[in-house]
mmCIF file of C-alpha atoms and ligand atoms in Angstrom:
data_model
loop_
_atom_site.group_PDB
_atom_site.id
_atom_site.type_symbol
_atom_site.label_atom_id
_atom_site.label_comp_id
_atom_site.label_asym_id
_atom_site.label_seq_id
_atom_site.Cartn_x
_atom_site.Cartn_y
_atom_site.Cartn_z
ATOM 1 C CA UNK T 198 -106.703 -16.130 -54.035
ATOM 2 C CA UNK T 199 -105.161 -16.648 -57.384
ATOM 3 C CA UNK T 200 -104.220 -20.218 -58.184
ATOM 4 C CA UNK T 201 -102.251 -21.311 -61.285
ATOM 5 C CA UNK T 202 -102.879 -24.834 -62.276
ATOM 6 C CA UNK T 203 -100.760 -26.450 -64.918
ATOM 7 C CA UNK T 204 -102.504 -29.371 -66.740
ATOM 8 C CA UNK T 205 -105.958 -27.912 -65.878
ATOM 9 C CA UNK T 206 -107.723 -29.254 -68.955
ATOM 10 C CA UNK T 207 -108.249 -32.766 -67.445
ATOM 11 C CA UNK T 208 -107.863 -35.026 -64.467
ATOM 12 C CA UNK T 209 -106.539 -33.786 -61.143
ATOM 13 C CA UNK T 210 -106.201 -30.213 -62.612
ATOM 14 C CA UNK T 211 -109.808 -29.860 -63.877
ATOM 15 C CA UNK T 212 -111.173 -31.418 -60.597
ATOM 16 C CA UNK T 213 -109.254 -28.813 -58.613
ATOM 17 C CA UNK T 214 -110.127 -26.052 -60.827
ATOM 18 C CA UNK T 215 -113.994 -26.774 -60.230
ATOM 19 C CA UNK T 216 -113.531 -26.925 -56.493
ATOM 20 C CA UNK T 217 -111.516 -23.620 -56.171
ATOM 21 C CA UNK T 218 -113.995 -21.735 -58.347
ATOM 22 C CA UNK T 219 -116.823 -23.025 -56.295
ATOM 23 C CA UNK T 220 -114.970 -21.640 -53.180
ATOM 24 C CA UNK T 221 -114.809 -18.179 -54.964
ATOM 25 C CA UNK T 222 -110.948 -18.363 -56.042
ATOM 26 C CA UNK T 223 -109.780 -17.244 -59.360
ATOM 27 C CA UNK T 224 -107.930 -19.856 -61.189
ATOM 28 C CA UNK T 225 -105.562 -19.519 -64.124
ATOM 29 C CA UNK T 226 -106.050 -22.928 -65.912
ATOM 30 C CA UNK T 227 -103.071 -23.803 -68.190
ATOM 31 C CA UNK T 228 -102.769 -26.650 -70.555
ATOM 32 C CA UNK T 229 -102.154 -27.212 -74.484
ATOM 33 C CA UNK T 230 -105.815 -28.032 -75.438
ATOM 34 C CA UNK T 231 -107.452 -24.603 -75.551
ATOM 35 C CA UNK T 232 -110.938 -26.254 -76.452
ATOM 36 C CA UNK T 233 -110.981 -28.207 -73.427
ATOM 37 C CA UNK T 234 -110.118 -25.037 -71.343
ATOM 38 C CA UNK T 235 -112.682 -23.021 -73.167
ATOM 39 C CA UNK T 236 -115.165 -25.690 -72.300
ATOM 40 C CA UNK T 237 -114.363 -25.362 -68.636
ATOM 41 C CA UNK T 238 -114.564 -21.496 -68.895
ATOM 42 C CA UNK T 239 -118.122 -21.821 -70.168
ATOM 43 C CA UNK T 240 -119.170 -23.676 -67.096
ATOM 44 C CA UNK T 241 -116.853 -21.935 -64.411
ATOM 45 C CA UNK T 242 -117.403 -18.331 -65.714
ATOM 46 C CA UNK T 243 -115.101 -15.434 -65.174
ATOM 47 C CA UNK T 244 -113.376 -16.668 -62.093
ATOM 48 C CA UNK T 245 -111.507 -19.385 -64.597
ATOM 49 C CA UNK T 246 -108.946 -17.952 -67.074
ATOM 50 C CA UNK T 247 -108.030 -20.220 -69.861
ATOM 51 C CA UNK T 248 -104.381 -20.046 -70.798
ATOM 52 C CA UNK T 249 -102.718 -22.031 -73.522
ATOM 53 C CA UNK T 250 -99.356 -23.331 -72.007
ATOM 54 C CA UNK T 251 -96.986 -25.986 -73.177
ATOM 55 C CA UNK T 252 -94.841 -26.305 -70.033
ATOM 56 C CA UNK T 253 -92.187 -28.341 -72.139
ATOM 57 C CA UNK T 254 -91.579 -25.211 -74.166
ATOM 58 C CA UNK T 255 -89.779 -23.646 -71.250
ATOM 59 C CA UNK T 256 -88.575 -20.657 -73.266
ATOM 60 C CA UNK T 257 -92.283 -19.541 -73.739
ATOM 61 C CA UNK T 258 -93.179 -19.583 -70.247
ATOM 62 C CA UNK T 259 -91.961 -16.068 -69.076
ATOM 63 C CA UNK T 260 -93.806 -14.590 -72.011
ATOM 64 C CA UNK T 261 -97.163 -16.363 -71.063
ATOM 65 C CA UNK T 262 -96.841 -15.234 -67.453
ATOM 66 C CA UNK T 263 -96.069 -11.665 -68.440
ATOM 67 C CA UNK T 264 -99.305 -11.543 -70.672
ATOM 68 C CA UNK T 265 -101.382 -12.587 -67.764
ATOM 69 C CA UNK T 266 -104.176 -9.880 -67.202
ATOM 70 C CA UNK T 267 -103.494 -7.784 -64.141
ATOM 71 C CA UNK T 268 -106.232 -9.202 -61.874
ATOM 72 C CA UNK T 269 -104.698 -12.804 -62.422
ATOM 73 C CA UNK T 270 -101.117 -11.723 -62.344
ATOM 74 C CA UNK T 271 -100.374 -12.404 -58.819
ATOM 75 C CA UNK T 272 -99.888 -16.115 -58.249
ATOM 76 C CA UNK T 273 -100.831 -16.934 -54.643
ATOM 77 C CA UNK T 274 -100.611 -20.856 -55.151
ATOM 78 C CA UNK T 275 -98.962 -22.574 -57.923
ATOM 79 C CA UNK T 276 -100.020 -26.138 -58.660
ATOM 80 C CA UNK T 277 -97.408 -27.861 -60.784
ATOM 81 C CA UNK T 278 -99.802 -30.657 -61.898
ATOM 82 C CA UNK T 279 -99.018 -31.015 -65.650
ATOM 83 C CA UNK T 280 -97.249 -34.297 -66.165
ATOM 84 C CA UNK T 281 -97.323 -37.783 -67.968
ATOM 85 C CA UNK T 282 -96.214 -41.119 -68.124
ATOM 86 C CA UNK T 283 -95.337 -42.486 -71.489
ATOM 87 C CA UNK T 284 -94.990 -46.455 -71.857
ATOM 88 C CA UNK T 285 -94.745 -49.400 -69.365
ATOM 89 C CA UNK T 286 -92.025 -51.268 -71.366
ATOM 90 C CA UNK T 287 -88.804 -51.964 -69.375
ATOM 91 C CA UNK T 288 -86.019 -49.566 -70.219
ATOM 92 C CA UNK T 289 -84.211 -51.574 -72.790
ATOM 93 C CA UNK T 290 -87.448 -51.574 -75.001
ATOM 94 C CA UNK T 291 -88.523 -47.959 -74.319
ATOM 95 C CA UNK T 292 -88.747 -45.177 -76.890
ATOM 96 C CA UNK T 293 -86.235 -42.349 -76.295
ATOM 97 C CA UNK T 294 -88.676 -39.910 -77.416
ATOM 98 C CA UNK T 295 -90.944 -40.910 -74.708
ATOM 99 C CA UNK T 296 -88.341 -40.616 -72.125
ATOM 100 C CA UNK T 297 -87.464 -37.019 -73.358
ATOM 101 C CA UNK T 298 -91.028 -36.017 -73.249
ATOM 102 C CA UNK T 299 -91.540 -36.940 -69.814
ATOM 103 C CA UNK T 300 -88.310 -35.299 -68.618
ATOM 104 C CA UNK T 301 -89.284 -32.037 -70.642
ATOM 105 C CA UNK T 302 -92.787 -31.868 -69.097
ATOM 106 C CA UNK T 303 -92.551 -33.428 -65.565
ATOM 107 C CA UNK T 304 -88.978 -31.901 -64.690
ATOM 108 C CA UNK T 305 -88.182 -29.075 -66.795
ATOM 109 C CA UNK T 306 -91.706 -27.506 -67.322
ATOM 110 C CA UNK T 307 -92.192 -27.746 -63.395
ATOM 111 C CA UNK T 308 -88.704 -26.158 -63.006
ATOM 112 C CA UNK T 309 -89.698 -23.164 -65.350
ATOM 113 C CA UNK T 310 -92.960 -22.551 -63.692
ATOM 114 C CA UNK T 311 -91.470 -22.618 -60.235
ATOM 115 C CA UNK T 312 -88.696 -20.256 -61.385
ATOM 116 C CA UNK T 313 -91.204 -17.870 -62.836
ATOM 117 C CA UNK T 314 -93.308 -17.608 -59.674
ATOM 118 C CA UNK T 315 -91.053 -18.132 -56.803
ATOM 119 C CA UNK T 316 -89.187 -14.729 -56.566
ATOM 120 C CA UNK T 317 -92.534 -12.764 -56.264
ATOM 121 C CA UNK T 318 -93.640 -15.336 -53.483
ATOM 122 C CA UNK T 319 -90.513 -14.823 -51.384
ATOM 123 C CA UNK T 320 -90.895 -10.916 -52.148
ATOM 124 C CA UNK T 321 -94.461 -11.081 -50.775
ATOM 125 C CA UNK T 322 -93.313 -13.691 -47.989
ATOM 126 C CA UNK T 323 -96.268 -15.570 -48.921
ATOM 127 C CA UNK T 324 -97.246 -18.230 -51.361
ATOM 128 C CA UNK T 325 -97.664 -21.939 -51.900
ATOM 129 C CA UNK T 326 -96.235 -24.412 -54.491
ATOM 130 C CA UNK T 327 -97.880 -27.799 -54.639
ATOM 131 C CA UNK T 328 -95.933 -30.251 -56.850
ATOM 132 C CA UNK T 329 -97.802 -33.382 -58.040
ATOM 133 C CA UNK T 330 -95.425 -36.137 -57.672
ATOM 134 C CA UNK T 331 -96.317 -39.873 -57.546
ATOM 135 C CA UNK T 332 -95.815 -42.877 -55.560
ATOM 136 C CA UNK T 333 -93.548 -43.800 -58.556
ATOM 137 C CA UNK T 334 -90.983 -41.262 -57.221
ATOM 138 C CA UNK T 335 -90.284 -43.386 -54.229
ATOM 139 C CA UNK T 336 -91.363 -47.087 -55.078
ATOM 140 C CA UNK T 337 -89.647 -48.616 -58.228
ATOM 141 C CA UNK T 338 -91.632 -50.969 -60.296
ATOM 142 C CA UNK T 339 -91.344 -52.815 -63.670
ATOM 143 C CA UNK T 340 -91.800 -50.289 -66.459
ATOM 144 C CA UNK T 341 -91.637 -47.256 -64.246
ATOM 145 C CA UNK T 342 -88.028 -46.311 -65.390
ATOM 146 C CA UNK T 343 -87.890 -42.657 -66.441
ATOM 147 C CA UNK T 344 -91.437 -41.749 -65.318
ATOM 148 C CA UNK T 345 -90.352 -42.812 -61.619
ATOM 149 C CA UNK T 346 -87.125 -41.055 -62.059
ATOM 150 C CA UNK T 347 -88.926 -37.711 -63.090
ATOM 151 C CA UNK T 348 -90.931 -38.083 -59.893
ATOM 152 C CA UNK T 349 -88.070 -38.667 -57.882
ATOM 153 C CA UNK T 350 -86.878 -35.474 -59.052
ATOM 154 C CA UNK T 351 -90.013 -33.668 -58.210
ATOM 155 C CA UNK T 352 -89.955 -35.208 -54.637
ATOM 156 C CA UNK T 353 -86.320 -34.028 -53.930
ATOM 157 C CA UNK T 354 -86.685 -30.672 -55.562
ATOM 158 C CA UNK T 355 -89.879 -29.901 -53.494
ATOM 159 C CA UNK T 356 -87.880 -30.980 -50.292
ATOM 160 C CA UNK T 357 -84.837 -28.784 -51.369
ATOM 161 C CA UNK T 358 -87.107 -25.749 -51.920
ATOM 162 C CA UNK T 359 -88.411 -25.963 -48.467
ATOM 163 C CA UNK T 360 -84.800 -25.983 -47.268
ATOM 164 C CA UNK T 361 -84.049 -22.790 -49.455
ATOM 165 C CA UNK T 362 -87.122 -21.182 -48.218
ATOM 166 C CA UNK T 363 -86.165 -21.257 -44.507
ATOM 167 C CA UNK T 364 -87.167 -18.066 -42.859
ATOM 168 C CA UNK T 365 -90.046 -17.318 -45.265
ATOM 169 C CA UNK T 366 -93.642 -17.922 -45.152
ATOM 170 C CA UNK T 367 -93.685 -19.789 -48.542
ATOM 171 C CA UNK T 368 -94.900 -23.300 -48.455
ATOM 172 C CA UNK T 369 -93.958 -26.394 -50.554
ATOM 173 C CA UNK T 370 -95.837 -29.751 -50.742
ATOM 174 C CA UNK T 371 -95.130 -32.885 -52.947
ATOM 175 C CA UNK T 372 -98.405 -34.753 -53.220
ATOM 176 C CA UNK T 373 -97.627 -38.355 -54.103
ATOM 177 C CA UNK T 374 -100.794 -40.161 -55.319
ATOM 178 C CA UNK T 375 -100.923 -43.824 -56.157
ATOM 179 C CA UNK T 376 -103.361 -45.547 -58.486
ATOM 180 C CA UNK T 377 -106.160 -43.185 -59.498
ATOM 181 C CA UNK T 378 -108.713 -43.872 -62.359
ATOM 182 C CA UNK T 379 -111.103 -41.590 -64.198
ATOM 183 C CA UNK T 380 -108.520 -39.275 -65.517
ATOM 184 C CA UNK T 381 -106.457 -39.406 -69.024
ATOM 185 C CA UNK T 382 -103.315 -40.749 -67.308
ATOM 186 C CA UNK T 383 -103.428 -44.307 -68.583
ATOM 187 C CA UNK T 384 -104.813 -43.544 -71.895
ATOM 188 C CA UNK T 385 -101.811 -41.171 -72.434
ATOM 189 C CA UNK T 386 -99.485 -43.781 -70.987
ATOM 190 C CA UNK T 387 -100.526 -46.530 -73.251
ATOM 191 C CA UNK T 388 -100.510 -44.192 -76.292
ATOM 192 C CA UNK T 389 -104.405 -43.953 -76.717
ATOM 193 C CA UNK T 390 -104.981 -47.831 -76.171
ATOM 194 C CA UNK T 391 -108.219 -47.606 -74.114
ATOM 195 C CA UNK T 392 -108.397 -51.413 -73.487
ATOM 196 C CA UNK T 393 -105.118 -51.405 -71.993
ATOM 197 C CA UNK T 394 -105.917 -48.285 -69.961
ATOM 198 C CA UNK T 395 -109.142 -49.748 -68.606
ATOM 199 C CA UNK T 396 -107.409 -52.856 -67.344
ATOM 200 C CA UNK T 397 -105.286 -51.007 -65.011
ATOM 201 C CA UNK T 398 -108.397 -50.153 -62.891
ATOM 202 C CA UNK T 399 -110.145 -53.529 -63.163
ATOM 203 C CA UNK T 400 -111.205 -55.557 -60.078
ATOM 204 C CA UNK T 401 -110.758 -53.080 -57.247
ATOM 205 C CA UNK T 402 -111.748 -49.833 -55.755
ATOM 206 C CA UNK T 403 -109.306 -47.184 -56.576
ATOM 207 C CA UNK T 404 -109.075 -43.385 -55.969
ATOM 208 C CA UNK T 405 -110.424 -40.953 -58.469
ATOM 209 C CA UNK T 406 -109.527 -37.630 -59.834
ATOM 210 C CA UNK T 407 -112.138 -36.285 -57.656
ATOM 211 C CA UNK T 408 -110.674 -37.563 -54.585
ATOM 212 C CA UNK T 409 -107.394 -36.014 -55.641
ATOM 213 C CA UNK T 410 -109.193 -32.609 -56.297
ATOM 214 C CA UNK T 411 -110.571 -32.682 -52.755
ATOM 215 C CA UNK T 412 -107.108 -33.477 -51.335
ATOM 216 C CA UNK T 413 -105.450 -30.581 -53.261
ATOM 217 C CA UNK T 414 -108.261 -28.259 -52.087
ATOM 218 C CA UNK T 415 -107.666 -29.324 -48.549
ATOM 219 C CA UNK T 416 -103.901 -28.679 -48.814
ATOM 220 C CA UNK T 417 -104.402 -25.138 -50.371
ATOM 221 C CA UNK T 418 -107.067 -24.371 -47.482
ATOM 222 C CA UNK T 419 -104.828 -25.709 -44.777
ATOM 223 C CA UNK T 420 -103.542 -23.157 -42.245
ATOM 224 C CA UNK T 421 -100.747 -21.005 -43.270
ATOM 225 C CA UNK T 422 -98.497 -21.825 -40.382
ATOM 226 C CA UNK T 423 -98.483 -25.743 -41.299
ATOM 227 C CA UNK T 424 -96.358 -27.031 -44.190
ATOM 228 C CA UNK T 425 -97.278 -30.563 -45.412
ATOM 229 C CA UNK T 426 -93.864 -31.498 -46.825
ATOM 230 C CA UNK T 427 -94.898 -34.859 -48.378
ATOM 231 C CA UNK T 428 -98.372 -36.572 -48.613
ATOM 232 C CA UNK T 429 -98.428 -40.012 -50.213
ATOM 233 C CA UNK T 430 -101.880 -41.452 -50.715
ATOM 234 C CA UNK T 431 -102.961 -44.785 -52.320
ATOM 235 C CA UNK T 432 -106.292 -46.650 -52.558
ATOM 236 C CA UNK T 433 -106.523 -49.230 -49.706
ATOM 237 C CA UNK T 434 -106.230 -52.026 -52.335
ATOM 238 C CA UNK T 435 -102.893 -50.952 -53.249
ATOM 239 C CA UNK T 436 -99.660 -51.370 -51.188
ATOM 240 C CA UNK T 437 -95.878 -51.761 -51.490
ATOM 241 C CA UNK T 438 -94.341 -54.151 -54.238
ATOM 242 C CA UNK T 439 -92.078 -56.537 -52.615
ATOM 243 C CA UNK T 440 -88.443 -56.940 -53.797
ATOM 244 C CA UNK T 441 -88.402 -59.644 -56.677
ATOM 245 C CA UNK T 442 -86.119 -62.666 -57.268
ATOM 246 C CA UNK T 443 -85.928 -64.424 -60.557
ATOM 247 C CA UNK T 444 -85.501 -68.043 -59.467
ATOM 248 C CA UNK T 445 -83.362 -70.258 -61.786
ATOM 249 C CA UNK T 446 -86.127 -73.141 -61.863
ATOM 250 C CA UNK T 447 -89.156 -70.988 -62.421
HETATM 251 P P1 NDP W 779 -104.319 -36.534 -67.193
HETATM 252 O O1 NDP W 779 -103.671 -37.134 -68.275
HETATM 253 O O2 NDP W 779 -105.694 -36.557 -66.992
HETATM 254 O O3 NDP W 779 -104.008 -34.869 -67.062
HETATM 255 C C1 NDP W 779 -102.826 -34.323 -67.375
HETATM 256 C C2 NDP W 779 -102.895 -32.794 -67.531
HETATM 257 O O4 NDP W 779 -101.582 -32.408 -67.999
HETATM 258 C C3 NDP W 779 -103.891 -32.694 -68.760
HETATM 259 O O5 NDP W 779 -104.580 -31.465 -68.426
HETATM 260 C C4 NDP W 779 -102.876 -32.072 -69.915
HETATM 261 O O6 NDP W 779 -103.574 -31.201 -70.781
HETATM 262 C C5 NDP W 779 -101.611 -31.541 -69.189
HETATM 263 N N1 NDP W 779 -100.541 -31.594 -69.816
HETATM 264 C C6 NDP W 779 -99.815 -32.671 -70.410
HETATM 265 N N2 NDP W 779 -98.652 -32.317 -70.902
HETATM 266 C C7 NDP W 779 -98.556 -30.931 -70.717
HETATM 267 C C8 NDP W 779 -97.638 -29.861 -71.425
HETATM 268 N N3 NDP W 779 -96.537 -30.267 -71.968
HETATM 269 N N4 NDP W 779 -97.910 -28.651 -71.086
HETATM 270 C C9 NDP W 779 -99.138 -28.266 -70.548
HETATM 271 N N5 NDP W 779 -99.881 -29.164 -69.972
HETATM 272 C C10 NDP W 779 -99.727 -30.604 -70.178
HETATM 273 O O7 NDP W 779 -103.470 -36.804 -65.904
HETATM 274 P P2 NDP W 779 -103.807 -36.886 -64.264
HETATM 275 O O8 NDP W 779 -104.895 -35.833 -64.010
HETATM 276 O O9 NDP W 779 -104.134 -38.249 -63.981
HETATM 277 O O10 NDP W 779 -102.443 -36.541 -63.846
HETATM 278 C C11 NDP W 779 -101.928 -35.215 -63.390
HETATM 279 C C12 NDP W 779 -100.607 -35.270 -62.705
HETATM 280 O O11 NDP W 779 -100.623 -36.337 -61.636
HETATM 281 C C13 NDP W 779 -99.377 -35.812 -63.574
HETATM 282 O O12 NDP W 779 -98.354 -34.979 -63.145
HETATM 283 C C14 NDP W 779 -99.328 -37.302 -63.354
HETATM 284 O O13 NDP W 779 -97.981 -37.842 -63.445
HETATM 285 C C15 NDP W 779 -99.664 -37.408 -61.764
HETATM 286 N N6 NDP W 779 -100.111 -38.581 -61.098
HETATM 287 C C16 NDP W 779 -101.240 -39.147 -61.730
HETATM 288 C C17 NDP W 779 -101.571 -40.332 -61.070
HETATM 289 C C18 NDP W 779 -102.737 -41.320 -61.858
HETATM 290 O O14 NDP W 779 -102.807 -42.423 -61.518
HETATM 291 N N7 NDP W 779 -103.668 -40.636 -62.441
HETATM 292 C C19 NDP W 779 -101.084 -40.960 -59.866
HETATM 293 C C20 NDP W 779 -99.985 -40.147 -59.385
HETATM 294 C C21 NDP W 779 -99.611 -39.074 -60.082
HETATM 295 P P3 NDP W 779 -103.263 -30.937 -72.260
HETATM 296 O O15 NDP W 779 -103.088 -32.219 -72.950
HETATM 297 O O16 NDP W 779 -104.345 -30.237 -72.768
HETATM 298 O O17 NDP W 779 -101.935 -30.149 -72.319
HETATM 299 C C1 8X3 W 780 -98.923 -42.742 -61.270
HETATM 300 C C2 8X3 W 780 -98.949 -43.842 -60.323
HETATM 301 O O1 8X3 W 780 -98.453 -46.057 -59.804
HETATM 302 O O2 8X3 W 780 -98.927 -45.579 -62.170
HETATM 303 O O3 8X3 W 780 -98.059 -41.795 -61.015
HETATM 304 O O4 8X3 W 780 -96.908 -44.979 -61.149
HETATM 305 S S1 8X3 W 780 -98.277 -45.197 -60.980
#
């Protein structure tokens, strides 16, 4: 099986690539940092193809896909994982550039990859697209503004894809993780402030990128007649935020 993973150079994408190669699958590992991908290729060997791709540069994607070597050119599974959160400030204090980068990566990049691979999957009547959403796409929280909105798009786009794919064997899942430590996610979100990033995970047992890699592998290996529409996962220590009220005397 050929699996194309966006955001393969770190976190969930890297964990999944390692698992897939261990199972004998071929992985097209896409990200912006070639040095990270090349390090992985040294360990994973020729089943792992490093591909430089900036998903937010949507116009470049058809050319990148057209340049894949023949043995990697059929995409059986697309894992739209590349994504990021930038900032935890309330909307009125957020940077517009951060908002735009999240939209360009989490929404436009995911759309462009999906658009590039879907026709061939439908043609073969076989294929699987896994989108990495987030609990932030369903549960609003302070500072989640555009990040959560991009993941809400990913959720509804995933569900609408399945609606369009009726009568085909092409599967679509939106995986919606909650708090996960051990990836670069919070370092990116806090613009490299490692102390703030570390505090997100202090004082409780959370999930890891390895846990998410296991879940993604489980989805990919699930029977072809089952479609997991949405899969929301949280550490047991995490639960829904209640509605909040600002009281006059507090
Ligand atoms: P990481 O920051 O560890 O990894 C993100 C990956 O995305 C990196 O490989 C990065 O590679 C790649 N990436 C970022 N921007 C681009 C781009 N423009 N083009 C191509 N690749 C890009 O994050 P996680 O592994 O934690 O997160 C992966 C996904 O899971 C994201 O979509 C995130 O929103 C989501 N998620 C994360 C959660 C968490 O708590 N960690 C929880 C729920 C969802 P490079 O910099 O080399 O391009
Ligand atoms: C990442 C999970 O809770 O930081 O998508 O939004 S959360």
